[in-house]
PDB file of C-alpha atoms in Angstrom:
ATOM      1  CA  GLN A   1       0.000   0.000   0.000  1.00  0.00           C
ATOM      2  CA  THR A   2       1.400   3.379  -0.960  1.00  0.00           C
ATOM      3  CA  VAL A   3       1.806   6.010   1.711  1.00  0.00           C
ATOM      4  CA  ARG A   4      -0.346   9.084   1.253  1.00  0.00           C
ATOM      5  CA  TRP A   5       1.187  12.419   2.139  1.00  0.00           C
ATOM      6  CA  HIS A   6      -1.789  14.645   1.404  1.00  0.00           C
ATOM      7  CA  ILE A   7      -5.533  14.338   1.516  1.00  0.00           C
ATOM      8  CA  GLU A   8      -7.542  14.795  -1.665  1.00  0.00           C
ATOM      9  CA  LEU A   9      -8.753  18.373  -1.799  1.00  0.00           C
ATOM     10  CA  GLN A  10     -12.327  18.770  -2.945  1.00  0.00           C
ATOM     11  CA  PRO A  11     -13.062  21.103  -5.864  1.00  0.00           C
ATOM     12  CA  TRP A  12     -13.716  24.704  -4.860  1.00  0.00           C
ATOM     13  CA  ALA A  13     -17.318  25.423  -3.904  1.00  0.00           C
ATOM     14  CA  SER A  14     -17.522  28.111  -6.601  1.00  0.00           C
ATOM     15  CA  PRO A  15     -15.875  28.830  -9.983  1.00  0.00           C
ATOM     16  CA  THR A  16     -13.377  31.168  -8.299  1.00  0.00           C
ATOM     17  CA  PRO A  17     -12.235  30.711  -4.685  1.00  0.00           C
ATOM     18  CA  SER A  18     -14.622  32.528  -2.373  1.00  0.00           C
ATOM     19  CA  LEU A  19     -14.783  32.489   1.410  1.00  0.00           C
ATOM     20  CA  ASN A  20     -18.554  32.994   1.345  1.00  0.00           C
ATOM     21  CA  TYR A  21     -19.113  29.921  -0.790  1.00  0.00           C
ATOM     22  CA  GLU A  22     -16.585  27.791   1.117  1.00  0.00           C
ATOM     23  CA  ALA A  23     -18.003  28.800   4.494  1.00  0.00           C
ATOM     24  CA  SER A  24     -21.618  28.185   3.545  1.00  0.00           C
ATOM     25  CA  ARG A  25     -20.780  24.753   2.064  1.00  0.00           C
ATOM     26  CA  PHE A  26     -18.744  23.773   5.125  1.00  0.00           C
ATOM     27  CA  LEU A  27     -21.273  25.003   7.700  1.00  0.00           C
ATOM     28  CA  LYS A  28     -24.148  23.342   5.886  1.00  0.00           C
ATOM     29  CA  TYR A  29     -22.124  20.118   5.768  1.00  0.00           C
ATOM     30  CA  ILE A  30     -21.361  20.006   9.493  1.00  0.00           C
ATOM     31  CA  SER A  31     -24.962  20.895  10.367  1.00  0.00           C
ATOM     32  CA  THR A  32     -26.595  18.163   8.270  1.00  0.00           C
ATOM     33  CA  SER A  33     -26.941  14.642   9.668  1.00  0.00           C
ATOM     34  CA  GLN A  34     -26.047  11.940   7.149  1.00  0.00           C
ATOM     35  CA  ILE A  35     -27.622   9.112   9.115  1.00  0.00           C
ATOM     36  CA  SER A  36     -30.220   9.090  11.857  1.00  0.00           C
ATOM     37  CA  CYS A  37     -29.441   7.681  15.277  1.00  0.00           C
ATOM     38  CA  GLU A  38     -32.260   7.108  17.765  1.00  0.00           C
ATOM     39  CA  HIS A  39     -30.212   6.527  20.908  1.00  0.00           C
ATOM     40  CA  THR A  40     -27.288   8.889  21.490  1.00  0.00           C
ATOM     41  CA  ASN A  41     -26.914   8.987  25.254  1.00  0.00           C
ATOM     42  CA  LEU A  42     -25.764   6.363  27.764  1.00  0.00           C
ATOM     43  CA  ASN A  43     -28.145   7.642  30.429  1.00  0.00           C
ATOM     44  CA  SER A  44     -31.214   7.110  28.283  1.00  0.00           C
ATOM     45  CA  TRP A  45     -30.014   3.556  27.615  1.00  0.00           C
ATOM     46  CA  LYS A  46     -29.760   2.916  31.356  1.00  0.00           C
ATOM     47  CA  GLY A  47     -33.184   4.376  32.002  1.00  0.00           C
ATOM     48  CA  TYR A  48     -32.130   7.748  33.412  1.00  0.00           C
ATOM     49  CA  SER A  49     -33.825  10.775  32.009  1.00  0.00           C
ATOM     50  CA  GLU A  50     -31.510  12.988  30.032  1.00  0.00           C
ATOM     51  CA  THR A  51     -31.196  16.248  31.957  1.00  0.00           C
ATOM     52  CA  THR A  52     -28.645  18.140  29.891  1.00  0.00           C
ATOM     53  CA  LYS A  53     -28.058  17.922  26.169  1.00  0.00           C
ATOM     54  CA  LYS A  54     -24.520  16.641  26.500  1.00  0.00           C
ATOM     55  CA  PRO A  55     -22.548  17.231  23.328  1.00  0.00           C
ATOM     56  CA  TRP A  56     -20.625  13.935  23.583  1.00  0.00           C
ATOM     57  CA  SER A  57     -23.159  11.916  21.621  1.00  0.00           C
ATOM     58  CA  ILE A  58     -22.513   8.316  20.660  1.00  0.00           C
ATOM     59  CA  CYS A  59     -24.735   6.088  18.535  1.00  0.00           C
ATOM     60  CA  LEU A  60     -26.225   3.265  20.612  1.00  0.00           C
ATOM     61  CA  ASP A  61     -28.603   1.940  17.951  1.00  0.00           C
ATOM     62  CA  GLU A  62     -28.769  -1.847  17.666  1.00  0.00           C
ATOM     63  CA  ARG A  63     -27.544  -1.884  14.055  1.00  0.00           C
ATOM     64  CA  PHE A  64     -24.063  -0.698  15.097  1.00  0.00           C
ATOM     65  CA  SER A  65     -21.555  -2.576  17.197  1.00  0.00           C
ATOM     66  CA  LEU A  66     -21.071  -0.146  20.098  1.00  0.00           C
ATOM     67  CA  ILE A  67     -24.154  -1.034  22.141  1.00  0.00           C
ATOM     68  CA  HIS A  68     -23.396  -4.761  21.773  1.00  0.00           C
ATOM     69  CA  ARG A  69     -19.779  -4.218  22.821  1.00  0.00           C
ATOM     70  CA  ILE A  70     -20.888  -2.205  25.851  1.00  0.00           C
ATOM     71  CA  ARG A  71     -23.279  -4.980  26.879  1.00  0.00           C
ATOM     72  CA  SER A  72     -20.586  -7.621  26.517  1.00  0.00           C
ATOM     73  CA  LYS A  73     -18.057  -5.373  28.370  1.00  0.00           C
ATOM     74  CA  GLN A  74     -15.712  -5.399  25.395  1.00  0.00           C
ATOM     75  CA  CYS A  75     -15.776  -1.749  24.384  1.00  0.00           C
ATOM     76  CA  ARG A  76     -12.814   0.619  24.414  1.00  0.00           C
ATOM     77  CA  LEU A  77     -12.802   4.413  24.529  1.00  0.00           C
ATOM     78  CA  TYR A  78      -9.811   6.636  23.857  1.00  0.00           C
ATOM     79  CA  SER A  79     -10.264  10.202  25.058  1.00  0.00           C
ATOM     80  CA  LEU A  80      -7.834  12.900  23.909  1.00  0.00           C
ATOM     81  CA  GLY A  81      -7.803  16.029  26.045  1.00  0.00           C
ATOM     82  CA  LEU A  82      -5.769  19.024  27.122  1.00  0.00           C
ATOM     83  CA  GLY A  83      -6.171  19.794  30.801  1.00  0.00           C
ATOM     84  CA  ASN A  84      -9.945  19.523  30.714  1.00  0.00           C
ATOM     85  CA  ASP A  85     -11.544  18.661  34.043  1.00  0.00           C
ATOM     86  CA  ASP A  86     -14.878  17.512  32.664  1.00  0.00           C
ATOM     87  CA  ASN A  87     -14.649  13.725  32.575  1.00  0.00           C
ATOM     88  CA  GLN A  88     -18.303  12.795  33.081  1.00  0.00           C
ATOM     89  CA  PHE A  89     -18.475  11.076  29.703  1.00  0.00           C
ATOM     90  CA  GLU A  90     -15.353   9.011  30.439  1.00  0.00           C
ATOM     91  CA  LEU A  91     -16.674   8.027  33.886  1.00  0.00           C
ATOM     92  CA  SER A  92     -20.057   6.976  32.522  1.00  0.00           C
ATOM     93  CA  MET A  93     -18.381   4.863  29.843  1.00  0.00           C
ATOM     94  CA  ALA A  94     -16.096   3.261  32.448  1.00  0.00           C
ATOM     95  CA  ASN A  95     -19.087   2.630  34.718  1.00  0.00           C
ATOM     96  CA  SER A  96     -20.756   0.860  31.793  1.00  0.00           C
ATOM     97  CA  GLY A  97     -17.830  -1.563  31.716  1.00  0.00           C
ATOM     98  CA  CYS A  98     -15.849   0.040  28.892  1.00  0.00           C
ATOM     99  CA  GLU A  99     -12.066   0.151  29.005  1.00  0.00           C
ATOM    100  CA  VAL A 100     -11.350   3.893  29.027  1.00  0.00           C
ATOM    101  CA  HIS A 101      -7.983   5.488  28.259  1.00  0.00           C
ATOM    102  CA  ARG A 102      -7.681   9.231  28.738  1.00  0.00           C
ATOM    103  CA  PHE A 103      -4.634  10.933  27.196  1.00  0.00           C
ATOM    104  CA  ASP A 104      -3.673  14.321  28.556  1.00  0.00           C
ATOM    105  CA  PRO A 105      -0.171  15.841  28.842  1.00  0.00           C
ATOM    106  CA  SER A 106      -1.167  17.660  32.062  1.00  0.00           C
ATOM    107  CA  ILE A 107      -1.694  14.436  34.058  1.00  0.00           C
ATOM    108  CA  LYS A 108       0.656  14.191  37.072  1.00  0.00           C
ATOM    109  CA  SER A 109       2.079  10.670  36.532  1.00  0.00           C
ATOM    110  CA  ALA A 110       2.903   8.698  33.397  1.00  0.00           C
ATOM    111  CA  HIS A 111       0.057   6.196  33.923  1.00  0.00           C
ATOM    112  CA  ILE A 112      -2.660   6.150  36.576  1.00  0.00           C
ATOM    113  CA  GLN A 113      -5.396   3.560  36.948  1.00  0.00           C
ATOM    114  CA  GLU A 114      -8.612   4.672  38.629  1.00  0.00           C
ATOM    115  CA  GLY A 115     -11.026   1.891  39.334  1.00  0.00           C
ATOM    116  CA  ARG A 116     -11.272  -1.212  37.183  1.00  0.00           C
ATOM    117  CA  HIS A 117     -11.808   0.396  33.805  1.00  0.00           C
ATOM    118  CA  LEU A 118     -10.278   3.890  33.734  1.00  0.00           C
ATOM    119  CA  TRP A 119      -6.660   4.764  32.896  1.00  0.00           C
ATOM    120  CA  TYR A 120      -5.020   8.177  32.640  1.00  0.00           C
ATOM    121  CA  HIS A 121      -1.892   8.568  30.517  1.00  0.00           C
ATOM    122  CA  ARG A 122       0.428  11.578  30.499  1.00  0.00           C
ATOM    123  CA  LEU A 123       0.591  11.619  26.736  1.00  0.00           C
ATOM    124  CA  SER A 124      -0.346  14.124  24.106  1.00  0.00           C
ATOM    125  CA  ILE A 125      -1.712  12.559  20.925  1.00  0.00           C
ATOM    126  CA  ASP A 126      -0.276  14.462  18.002  1.00  0.00           C
ATOM    127  CA  TRP A 127      -0.061  14.183  14.215  1.00  0.00           C
ATOM    128  CA  ARG A 128       3.609  13.190  14.302  1.00  0.00           C
ATOM    129  CA  ASP A 129       5.922  11.179  16.508  1.00  0.00           C
ATOM    130  CA  PRO A 130       8.796  12.905  18.308  1.00  0.00           C
ATOM    131  CA  ASN A 131      12.006  13.368  16.356  1.00  0.00           C
ATOM    132  CA  PRO A 132      14.303  10.572  17.631  1.00  0.00           C
ATOM    133  CA  ALA A 133      17.263  12.951  17.746  1.00  0.00           C
ATOM    134  CA  ILE A 134      15.381  15.335  20.007  1.00  0.00           C
ATOM    135  CA  ALA A 135      13.623  12.595  21.962  1.00  0.00           C
ATOM    136  CA  ALA A 136      17.027  11.210  22.959  1.00  0.00           C
ATOM    137  CA  HIS A 137      17.675  14.414  24.891  1.00  0.00           C
ATOM    138  CA  LYS A 138      14.182  14.502  26.337  1.00  0.00           C
ATOM    139  CA  LEU A 139      13.839  11.036  27.815  1.00  0.00           C
ATOM    140  CA  HIS A 140      10.199  11.607  28.655  1.00  0.00           C
ATOM    141  CA  SER A 141       8.994  12.807  25.315  1.00  0.00           C
ATOM    142  CA  ASN A 142       5.240  12.489  25.703  1.00  0.00           C
ATOM    143  CA  THR A 143       3.898  13.277  22.263  1.00  0.00           C
ATOM    144  CA  LYS A 144       2.886  10.428  19.961  1.00  0.00           C
ATOM    145  CA  LYS A 145       0.674   9.620  17.004  1.00  0.00           C
ATOM    146  CA  LEU A 146      -2.445   7.616  17.725  1.00  0.00           C
ATOM    147  CA  GLY A 147      -1.268   4.760  15.498  1.00  0.00           C
ATOM    148  CA  THR A 148       1.962   4.522  17.520  1.00  0.00           C
ATOM    149  CA  VAL A 149       0.025   4.374  20.804  1.00  0.00           C
ATOM    150  CA  LEU A 150      -2.293   1.670  19.455  1.00  0.00           C
ATOM    151  CA  ASN A 151       0.732  -0.427  18.504  1.00  0.00           C
ATOM    152  CA  GLU A 152       2.451   0.132  21.858  1.00  0.00           C
ATOM    153  CA  PHE A 153      -0.702  -0.738  23.816  1.00  0.00           C
ATOM    154  CA  GLY A 154      -1.435  -3.738  21.583  1.00  0.00           C
ATOM    155  CA  HIS A 155      -4.891  -2.409  20.703  1.00  0.00           C
ATOM    156  CA  GLN A 156      -6.319  -3.244  17.283  1.00  0.00           C
ATOM    157  CA  LYS A 157      -9.523  -1.244  17.600  1.00  0.00           C
ATOM    158  CA  ILE A 158     -11.090   1.692  19.417  1.00  0.00           C
ATOM    159  CA  ASP A 159     -14.871   1.697  19.681  1.00  0.00           C
ATOM    160  CA  VAL A 160     -15.047   5.431  20.390  1.00  0.00           C
ATOM    161  CA  LEU A 161     -12.420   8.127  19.889  1.00  0.00           C
ATOM    162  CA  LYS A 162     -13.329  11.341  21.700  1.00  0.00           C
ATOM    163  CA  ALA A 163     -11.153  14.407  21.053  1.00  0.00           C
ATOM    164  CA  ASP A 164     -11.206  17.806  22.730  1.00  0.00           C
ATOM    165  CA  VAL A 165      -7.751  19.056  21.786  1.00  0.00           C
ATOM    166  CA  GLU A 166      -8.198  22.813  21.352  1.00  0.00           C
ATOM    167  CA  SER A 167      -7.542  23.186  17.608  1.00  0.00           C
ATOM    168  CA  ALA A 168      -5.076  20.308  17.135  1.00  0.00           C
ATOM    169  CA  GLU A 169      -8.017  18.215  15.896  1.00  0.00           C
ATOM    170  CA  TRP A 170      -7.633  19.088  12.198  1.00  0.00           C
ATOM    171  CA  LYS A 171      -4.050  17.824  11.875  1.00  0.00           C
ATOM    172  CA  ILE A 172      -4.766  14.803  14.102  1.00  0.00           C
ATOM    173  CA  LEU A 173      -7.736  13.912  11.914  1.00  0.00           C
ATOM    174  CA  GLU A 174      -5.598  14.309   8.799  1.00  0.00           C
ATOM    175  CA  ASN A 175      -2.995  11.942  10.271  1.00  0.00           C
ATOM    176  CA  LEU A 176      -5.662   9.337  11.142  1.00  0.00           C
ATOM    177  CA  ILE A 177      -6.957   9.478   7.562  1.00  0.00           C
ATOM    178  CA  LEU A 178      -3.559   9.414   5.839  1.00  0.00           C
ATOM    179  CA  GLU A 179      -2.336   6.449   7.910  1.00  0.00           C
ATOM    180  CA  ASP A 180      -5.674   4.577   7.686  1.00  0.00           C
ATOM    181  CA  VAL A 181      -5.863   4.508  11.483  1.00  0.00           C
ATOM    182  CA  VAL A 182      -9.395   5.843  11.205  1.00  0.00           C
ATOM    183  CA  GLU A 183     -10.506   2.444   9.908  1.00  0.00           C
ATOM    184  CA  GLN A 184      -9.677   0.988  13.348  1.00  0.00           C
ATOM    185  CA  ILE A 185     -12.207   3.327  14.977  1.00  0.00           C
ATOM    186  CA  GLY A 186     -15.926   2.673  15.372  1.00  0.00           C
ATOM    187  CA  GLN A 187     -17.159   6.166  16.287  1.00  0.00           C
ATOM    188  CA  LEU A 188     -15.586   9.606  16.363  1.00  0.00           C
ATOM    189  CA  VAL A 189     -16.716  12.423  18.652  1.00  0.00           C
ATOM    190  CA  PHE A 190     -14.628  15.499  17.905  1.00  0.00           C
ATOM    191  CA  GLU A 191     -14.824  19.046  19.123  1.00  0.00           C
ATOM    192  CA  VAL A 192     -13.834  21.210  16.152  1.00  0.00           C
ATOM    193  CA  HIS A 193     -12.697  24.808  16.457  1.00  0.00           C
ATOM    194  CA  ILE A 194     -13.209  27.195  13.583  1.00  0.00           C
ATOM    195  CA  HIS A 195     -12.314  30.586  15.059  1.00  0.00           C
ATOM    196  CA  TRP A 196      -8.822  30.203  13.531  1.00  0.00           C
ATOM    197  CA  PRO A 197      -7.267  27.719  11.078  1.00  0.00           C
ATOM    198  CA  GLY A 198      -5.852  25.401  13.767  1.00  0.00           C
ATOM    199  CA  PHE A 199      -2.311  24.300  14.577  1.00  0.00           C
ATOM    200  CA  GLU A 200      -0.072  24.105  11.490  1.00  0.00           C
ATOM    201  CA  VAL A 201      -2.951  24.720   9.089  1.00  0.00           C
ATOM    202  CA  SER A 202      -1.855  27.386   6.632  1.00  0.00           C
ATOM    203  CA  GLY A 203      -3.304  29.275   3.712  1.00  0.00           C
ATOM    204  CA  ASN A 204      -5.782  32.064   3.218  1.00  0.00           C
ATOM    205  CA  ASP A 205      -9.282  31.813   4.687  1.00  0.00           C
ATOM    206  CA  SER A 206     -10.986  30.186   1.710  1.00  0.00           C
ATOM    207  CA  THR A 207      -8.129  27.652   1.367  1.00  0.00           C
ATOM    208  CA  VAL A 208      -8.412  26.749   5.062  1.00  0.00           C
ATOM    209  CA  VAL A 209     -12.159  26.127   4.874  1.00  0.00           C
ATOM    210  CA  ARG A 210     -11.769  24.037   1.722  1.00  0.00           C
ATOM    211  CA  TYR A 211      -9.160  21.945   3.598  1.00  0.00           C
ATOM    212  CA  TRP A 212     -11.504  21.446   6.592  1.00  0.00           C
ATOM    213  CA  TYR A 213     -14.321  20.418   4.257  1.00  0.00           C
ATOM    214  CA  SER A 214     -12.052  18.066   2.313  1.00  0.00           C
ATOM    215  CA  LEU A 215     -10.962  16.320   5.539  1.00  0.00           C
ATOM    216  CA  LEU A 216     -14.563  15.658   6.511  1.00  0.00           C
ATOM    217  CA  ARG A 217     -15.387  14.399   3.019  1.00  0.00           C
ATOM    218  CA  GLU A 218     -12.469  11.939   3.382  1.00  0.00           C
ATOM    219  CA  LEU A 219     -14.205  10.569   6.479  1.00  0.00           C
ATOM    220  CA  GLU A 220     -17.367  10.128   4.444  1.00  0.00           C
ATOM    221  CA  LEU A 221     -15.416   8.250   1.760  1.00  0.00           C
ATOM    222  CA  LYS A 222     -14.225   5.910   4.512  1.00  0.00           C
ATOM    223  CA  ASP A 223     -17.870   5.158   5.390  1.00  0.00           C
ATOM    224  CA  PHE A 224     -18.161   7.479   8.390  1.00  0.00           C
ATOM    225  CA  ARG A 225     -21.535   9.187   8.668  1.00  0.00           C
ATOM    226  CA  LEU A 226     -22.276  12.284  10.703  1.00  0.00           C
ATOM    227  CA  PHE A 227     -25.209  11.673  13.054  1.00  0.00           C
ATOM    228  CA  HIS A 228     -25.047  14.483  15.600  1.00  0.00           C
ATOM    229  CA  THR A 229     -23.950  18.127  15.648  1.00  0.00           C
ATOM    230  CA  TYR A 230     -23.795  20.284  18.755  1.00  0.00           C
ATOM    231  CA  LYS A 231     -23.327  24.005  18.122  1.00  0.00           C
ATOM    232  CA  ASP A 232     -21.797  25.527  21.245  1.00  0.00           C
ATOM    233  CA  LEU A 233     -23.526  28.848  21.855  1.00  0.00           C
ATOM    234  CA  SER A 234     -21.577  29.428  25.074  1.00  0.00           C
ATOM    235  CA  LYS A 235     -18.370  29.970  23.067  1.00  0.00           C
ATOM    236  CA  PRO A 236     -17.585  33.117  21.027  1.00  0.00           C
ATOM    237  CA  GLN A 237     -19.580  33.182  17.795  1.00  0.00           C
ATOM    238  CA  MET A 238     -16.593  33.504  15.477  1.00  0.00           C
ATOM    239  CA  PHE A 239     -15.579  32.065  12.118  1.00  0.00           C
ATOM    240  CA  LEU A 240     -11.907  32.593  11.236  1.00  0.00           C
ATOM    241  CA  LYS A 241     -11.707  35.617  13.560  1.00  0.00           C
ATOM    242  CA  LYS A 242     -14.832  37.210  12.091  1.00  0.00           C
ATOM    243  CA  GLU A 243     -18.335  37.452  13.484  1.00  0.00           C
ATOM    244  CA  ALA A 244     -19.819  35.995  10.337  1.00  0.00           C
ATOM    245  CA  PHE A 245     -22.014  33.280   8.839  1.00  0.00           C
ATOM    246  CA  ASN A 246     -23.972  32.835  12.093  1.00  0.00           C
ATOM    247  CA  ALA A 247     -21.279  30.338  13.116  1.00  0.00           C
ATOM    248  CA  SER A 248     -20.057  29.323  16.542  1.00  0.00           C
ATOM    249  CA  SER A 249     -16.318  29.009  17.105  1.00  0.00           C
ATOM    250  CA  CYS A 250     -16.886  25.482  18.392  1.00  0.00           C
ATOM    251  CA  TYR A 251     -18.956  22.470  17.302  1.00  0.00           C
ATOM    252  CA  THR A 252     -19.006  18.905  18.585  1.00  0.00           C
ATOM    253  CA  LEU A 253     -19.472  16.431  15.743  1.00  0.00           C
ATOM    254  CA  SER A 254     -20.252  12.709  16.074  1.00  0.00           C
ATOM    255  CA  TRP A 255     -19.719  10.110  13.347  1.00  0.00           C
ATOM    256  CA  VAL A 256     -20.313   6.395  13.191  1.00  0.00           C
ATOM    257  CA  ASN A 257     -18.239   4.079  11.012  1.00  0.00           C
ATOM    258  CA  THR A 258     -20.969   2.243   9.088  1.00  0.00           C
ATOM    259  CA  ARG A 259     -18.579  -0.598   8.240  1.00  0.00           C
ATOM    260  CA  TRP A 260     -18.677  -1.526  11.942  1.00  0.00           C
ATOM    261  CA  LYS A 261     -21.945  -3.426  12.115  1.00  0.00           C
TER     262      LYS A 261
END
């Protein structure tokens, strides 16, 4: 299999590059469900009433594998974070019997186990592995690609990958697509930030939005379908540093890999 270095960029949304056209195509795309999912919350599955509309939505419909893997206590969640204290989703998944691994460079020790099913790792998941020459000087280099971590942990599959990585999500997603790691994942729940291009994303505004859109279309080509969008109205309503397009700076998007029956 040949290594891919770049994702396929989609054609421009209009005959000449235009931020208005790119933005409206992108925002319509992330706001439109591609597949319906009846059950998106663990609490409703357990018989609790859903009090808050939690943005971390997963698809628990019978036709997909996640609910069956939760019932048989075989599911695995990877959660990528950056110093975020809100771990209710991780705790509820662990309480359901899922093996939960939370990766966060701000964690005090290298590896901490809490309870039977919850592990914390002082690791930052990135879109590249550390340079060996530099890593030799820094013995505790704690930045790795997801594919590297999967290999080191001996994990073939992740049922749910949750990411709240403050604008590193675009390059991480690109890495997962280019290295085909995304095919080892059953569901993706990503917080995406659109108030600026994101880490190491370059180009003018219309180029950036075309790149974001192209990344999400790559997911679709790999049989991922968007089933839930949460528009965060508590965050600044900004799109590439402008108050424009009625956009929030932050959305939480949930996809299910339809190959995982």
